[in-house]
Amino acid sequence: MTKRKTPRAQPPEEALGEIRIGERETTAAGMQAIVQTLRFGLGEMGAGRTLKTLTTLNQKTGVDCPSCAWPDPDGHRSFAEFCENGAKAVAEEATLARVTPEFFAAHTVSDLAEQSDRWLGKQGRLTHPLRLRAGSERYEPVSWREAFQLIGDELNRLTSPDEAVFYTSGRTSNEAAFLYQLFVRQFGTNNLPDCSNMCHESSGLGLTETIGIGKGTVTLEDFSHADSIFVIGQNPGTNHPRMLSALQAAARRGCKIVSINPLIETGLMRFGHPQEVTGVLGKGTPIASLFLPVRINGDVALLKGIQKEMLEQDQQAGGTLLDHAFIRARTAGFAEYAADLAQTSWEEITEQSGVTRDQIQEAAQVALGSERMICCWAMGLTQHRNGVANVQEVVNFCLLRGQIGRQGAGVCPVRGHSNVQGDRTMGIWEQMSDSFLDALGREFGFAPPRHHGFDTVAALAAMHEGRAKVFVGMGGNFLSATPDTEFTAEAMRRCRLTVHVSTKLHRGHLVTGEEALILPCLGRTEHDVSAGGEQFVTVEDSMGVVHASKGVLEPASPQLLSEPAIVAGIAKATLGDRSAVDWDALTADYDSIRDSISRVVPGFEEYNRRVRVPGGFYLPNGPREGRFTTASGKAHFTVHAIPRHDLLPGQLLLMTIRSHDQFNTTIYGNDDRYRGVHGGRRVIFVNADDLREANIESGQAVDVTSHYQGETRTVYGFKAVPYEIPRRCTAAYFPETNPLVPLGNIAEGSRQPASKSIIVTIAPGRESGDTAGTALSSVS
């Protein structure tokens, strides 16, 4: 058998001279958001498709945005209920460009791997199922029947179902996710890693342990009643831009907005609403009134400092400032927590947080003056070894004044992908509860496996060690989303078969097992017509609202299948007579899938009726409704030590971040105007004093090396950019810096990769690479 070349797993280096660093923008959105929306929309879709898709986006009877999971208003919705980055996501999916079999006949996988991630995505929509045979350099078209049979044959060759891994991306609909986990569990495994493992796993565990549910407790309406909103470890201007409308309205009525983040992000400085004259022509609305530039992973120290100040002031005021009645009746563990705060020194708090005592006192005054307080966060809190502790410290902060379970108050983990929360609700998890598995077994007449499966990190280790031999990815770009890129790539190469259900070409299609399949699926913007007629799907947003989404465009190719149809095809080819499920009936009419969901998943009773109500329905949420659903019936204060990062001379703490022209691993463009970066992505933001100390000049080429338990990993050819970031802290874009993230550097308890706590050093490097396999990771 011919051995194919080994395609690179990482994007090629850039010519650093083409990267321009200018002034950062100080107002988010505004006229530039309109310009960029039109540029991407017209350039990818044309005028007619742009109008058709964007005017139905996030409307009650339209298409749910395939980008972030920010909720839609319950009541009136504007004509343009979308943001710039949502428009970019739709343009990527609804593009007129096509990747046909002729494209693959003209390009080898090794040649394609030499292109940038942006170039790969810009080639257009995949049109046909494709097979990469063992030893071959080129994908070739394959029939759906042959593709399904190949998957079934390979799965049935395994000595155990646990030798297969079934990954899920957050874009997958509720209906597809439910069918997917049903097939996987009928096959006999719980190996269901998903993108939650890498983004909000720490939130789910931290909240479940303390308040009894792994979801947020607020609604969008609560933002209209809050006196203060703390935005912690989150960049809404880029990652959740529609959130800025809610923050703007809050700021205008006097709500105090506090930003806690190592970087002062443009979206929290000012917001120019694109639907307002003053937002387009003026400077916009100031958003945050207080910025706390915390050191990377200094959040536990800072939050404990704010609470220590609150506790001290409460004692001085005779116990009138905290909600002691709520604490006594509704919580447990306060005495131990208060004792821990009392013995924690201010010196340790200020040193480890990097925030002054005066700034901490100002934040405490905001919290003490708020009858209704919301705390929002994203991966700036969760992607650390102590990610669970970070989340639980936010819960402590809210409990001090009873800020959970009443209007205008609560906790709000903001999810980064449109149905990532819904997928988990549907059973995409390696350790679903016995009650869920019991209900699933009753509904479909089988005994689901009970042993826990692989999460993302465990799946990678199993593939690398040969304990898992088949990988199936339902959406997403697993290779580029995961940590330790070279390790991940080798894990993929050691599989017998890798399968991706996809809409667009990405690097994960090029780094494969012995054989590989690309199965092209319908996008959310497209009509989904089955044997039972035209269908719609449903999703769940960050605030537990389940609603419908129905496509409006003709499919990019008549060869495309829906995700439920693809799952059913794989299931039939794999399980055959071993399954009594009528897969064809389920995919002919998605109402039948939802009927089964209503009998399996709590909160989905009368699913088909309720989801047809425009805007959908809220799922039950005990803490939101005033009931903590822990075993004790109370919320729990938890005690956590302040994390320490004892950096050696010259070492910095790196966090990976997105650019503004990016959604997860999808690269829309090479600009990040909010940070003043144009024409490239290989930049590293460093405090100017740290650059001087390292004898590195602004704009100089550097190589970046991570250090973990005696191992080093290096990426090459980055441009050093002096930036307003705390000393000994640095930031750079992913996936370019994912090779620096060690697979073993994970959060305690949640096992989430700690992609925002990476110890690195920087050293002078070359301007651009000229060796094969640039950006190599070396482990020593």
GROMACS .gro file of N, CA and C in nm, residues 590-644:
model
  165
  590TYR      N    1  -3.963   1.512   1.164
  590TYR     CA    2  -3.891   1.544   1.288
  590TYR      C    3  -3.984   1.558   1.408
  591ASP      N    4  -4.115   1.573   1.384
  591ASP     CA    5  -4.209   1.572   1.497
  591ASP      C    6  -4.197   1.441   1.574
  592SER      N    7  -4.170   1.331   1.503
  592SER     CA    8  -4.158   1.202   1.573
  592SER      C    9  -4.034   1.200   1.661
  593ILE      N   10  -3.926   1.266   1.619
  593ILE     CA   11  -3.807   1.277   1.705
  593ILE      C   12  -3.843   1.358   1.830
  594ARG      N   13  -3.913   1.469   1.807
  594ARG     CA   14  -3.949   1.554   1.921
  594ARG      C   15  -4.048   1.485   2.015
  595ASP      N   16  -4.135   1.399   1.962
  595ASP     CA   17  -4.224   1.322   2.049
  595ASP      C   18  -4.143   1.233   2.143
  596SER      N   19  -4.040   1.170   2.089
  596SER     CA   20  -3.955   1.085   2.174
  596SER      C   21  -3.879   1.170   2.276
  597ILE      N   22  -3.827   1.284   2.232
  597ILE     CA   23  -3.757   1.373   2.325
  597ILE      C   24  -3.850   1.411   2.440
  598SER      N   25  -3.976   1.437   2.409
  598SER     CA   26  -4.070   1.481   2.514
  598SER      C   27  -4.091   1.374   2.620
  599ARG      N   28  -4.067   1.248   2.585
  599ARG     CA   29  -4.083   1.140   2.681
  599ARG      C   30  -3.953   1.101   2.751
  600VAL      N   31  -3.842   1.155   2.704
  600VAL     CA   32  -3.711   1.119   2.759
  600VAL      C   33  -3.649   1.234   2.840
  601VAL      N   34  -3.660   1.355   2.790
  601VAL     CA   35  -3.588   1.468   2.849
  601VAL      C   36  -3.683   1.553   2.932
  602PRO      N   37  -3.661   1.567   3.062
  602PRO     CA   38  -3.750   1.650   3.146
  602PRO      C   39  -3.757   1.794   3.094
  603GLY      N   40  -3.875   1.851   3.100
  603GLY     CA   41  -3.895   1.989   3.057
  603GLY      C   42  -3.942   2.003   2.915
  604PHE      N   43  -3.947   1.891   2.841
  604PHE     CA   44  -3.987   1.897   2.700
  604PHE      C   45  -4.126   1.838   2.676
  605GLU      N   46  -4.206   1.832   2.780
  605GLU     CA   47  -4.342   1.783   2.763
  605GLU      C   48  -4.416   1.870   2.659
  606GLU      N   49  -4.498   1.805   2.578
  606GLU     CA   50  -4.572   1.874   2.470
  606GLU      C   51  -4.478   1.955   2.381
  607TYR      N   52  -4.365   1.897   2.352
  607TYR     CA   53  -4.258   1.966   2.278
  607TYR      C   54  -4.309   2.023   2.146
  608ASN      N   55  -4.377   1.942   2.068
  608ASN     CA   56  -4.419   1.987   1.935
  608ASN      C   57  -4.517   2.102   1.941
  609ARG      N   58  -4.604   2.101   2.037
  609ARG     CA   59  -4.698   2.213   2.048
  609ARG      C   60  -4.627   2.340   2.095
  610ARG      N   61  -4.545   2.327   2.198
  610ARG     CA   62  -4.485   2.445   2.260
  610ARG      C   63  -4.380   2.510   2.171
  611VAL      N   64  -4.307   2.430   2.093
  611VAL     CA   65  -4.202   2.488   2.012
  611VAL      C   66  -4.258   2.558   1.888
  612ARG      N   67  -4.384   2.531   1.857
  612ARG     CA   68  -4.448   2.601   1.746
  612ARG      C   69  -4.502   2.738   1.786
  613VAL      N   70  -4.503   2.768   1.912
  613VAL     CA   71  -4.537   2.903   1.957
  613VAL      C   72  -4.421   2.994   1.919
  614PRO      N   73  -4.444   3.101   1.845
  614PRO     CA   74  -4.333   3.188   1.804
  614PRO      C   75  -4.247   3.231   1.922
  615GLY      N   76  -4.118   3.209   1.911
  615GLY     CA   77  -4.026   3.242   2.020
  615GLY      C   78  -3.993   3.125   2.109
  616GLY      N   79  -4.074   3.016   2.102
  616GLY     CA   80  -4.042   2.896   2.177
  616GLY      C   81  -4.081   2.902   2.323
  617PHE      N   82  -4.008   2.828   2.407
  617PHE     CA   83  -4.044   2.816   2.548
  617PHE      C   84  -3.918   2.804   2.635
  618TYR      N   85  -3.934   2.839   2.763
  618TYR     CA   86  -3.825   2.828   2.860
  618TYR      C   87  -3.825   2.689   2.923
  619LEU      N   88  -3.706   2.633   2.938
  619LEU     CA   89  -3.693   2.508   3.013
  619LEU      C   90  -3.698   2.537   3.163
  620PRO      N   91  -3.741   2.439   3.243
  620PRO     CA   92  -3.742   2.459   3.388
  620PRO      C   93  -3.602   2.491   3.440
  621ASN      N   94  -3.597   2.576   3.542
  621ASN     CA   95  -3.469   2.615   3.600
  621ASN      C   96  -3.493   2.647   3.747
  622GLY      N   97  -3.465   2.547   3.833
  622GLY     CA   98  -3.495   2.562   3.974
  622GLY      C   99  -3.438   2.688   4.038
  623PRO      N  100  -3.308   2.711   4.030
  623PRO     CA  101  -3.251   2.831   4.092
  623PRO      C  102  -3.312   2.961   4.039
  624ARG      N  103  -3.342   2.966   3.910
  624ARG     CA  104  -3.407   3.086   3.855
  624ARG      C  105  -3.544   3.106   3.920
  625GLU      N  106  -3.610   2.995   3.949
  625GLU     CA  107  -3.744   3.001   4.006
  625GLU      C  108  -3.744   3.006   4.159
  626GLY      N  109  -3.623   3.017   4.218
  626GLY     CA  110  -3.615   3.029   4.363
  626GLY      C  111  -3.592   2.900   4.437
  627ARG      N  112  -3.560   2.790   4.363
  627ARG     CA  113  -3.536   2.660   4.427
  627ARG      C  114  -3.397   2.611   4.390
  628PHE      N  115  -3.310   2.597   4.488
  628PHE     CA  116  -3.178   2.540   4.462
  628PHE      C  117  -3.193   2.388   4.457
  629THR      N  118  -3.154   2.330   4.346
  629THR     CA  119  -3.181   2.188   4.321
  629THR      C  120  -3.062   2.100   4.355
  630THR      N  121  -2.989   2.137   4.460
  630THR     CA  122  -2.885   2.052   4.515
  630THR      C  123  -2.949   1.946   4.603
  631ALA      N  124  -2.869   1.849   4.646
  631ALA     CA  125  -2.922   1.743   4.732
  631ALA      C  126  -2.978   1.799   4.862
  632SER      N  127  -2.915   1.906   4.913
  632SER     CA  128  -2.958   1.966   5.039
  632SER      C  129  -3.070   2.067   5.021
  633GLY      N  130  -3.098   2.106   4.898
  633GLY     CA  131  -3.197   2.210   4.875
  633GLY      C  132  -3.144   2.350   4.900
  634LYS      N  133  -3.014   2.360   4.927
  634LYS     CA  134  -2.952   2.490   4.954
  634LYS      C  135  -2.837   2.514   4.857
  635ALA      N  136  -2.807   2.641   4.836
  635ALA     CA  137  -2.687   2.678   4.761
  635ALA      C  138  -2.567   2.666   4.854
  636HIS      N  139  -2.451   2.640   4.795
  636HIS     CA  140  -2.332   2.612   4.877
  636HIS      C  141  -2.221   2.714   4.853
  637PHE      N  142  -2.179   2.779   4.961
  637PHE     CA  143  -2.053   2.852   4.956
  637PHE      C  144  -1.940   2.750   4.950
  638THR      N  145  -1.836   2.782   4.877
  638THR     CA  146  -1.721   2.692   4.865
  638THR      C  147  -1.593   2.771   4.890
  639VAL      N  148  -1.495   2.705   4.948
  639VAL     CA  149  -1.368   2.768   4.983
  639VAL      C  150  -1.260   2.723   4.886
  640HIS      N  151  -1.189   2.820   4.830
  640HIS     CA  152  -1.084   2.790   4.732
  640HIS      C  153  -0.958   2.871   4.763
  641ALA      N  154  -0.845   2.803   4.755
  641ALA     CA  155  -0.718   2.873   4.771
  641ALA      C  156  -0.693   2.963   4.650
  642ILE      N  157  -0.621   3.070   4.672
  642ILE     CA  158  -0.583   3.158   4.562
  642ILE      C  159  -0.474   3.090   4.481
  643PRO      N  160  -0.496   3.071   4.351
  643PRO     CA  161  -0.393   3.006   4.268
  643PRO      C  162  -0.267   3.091   4.260
  644ARG      N  163  -0.155   3.024   4.254
  644ARG     CA  164  -0.027   3.093   4.239
  644ARG      C  165   0.042   3.043   4.112
   0.00000   0.00000   0.00000
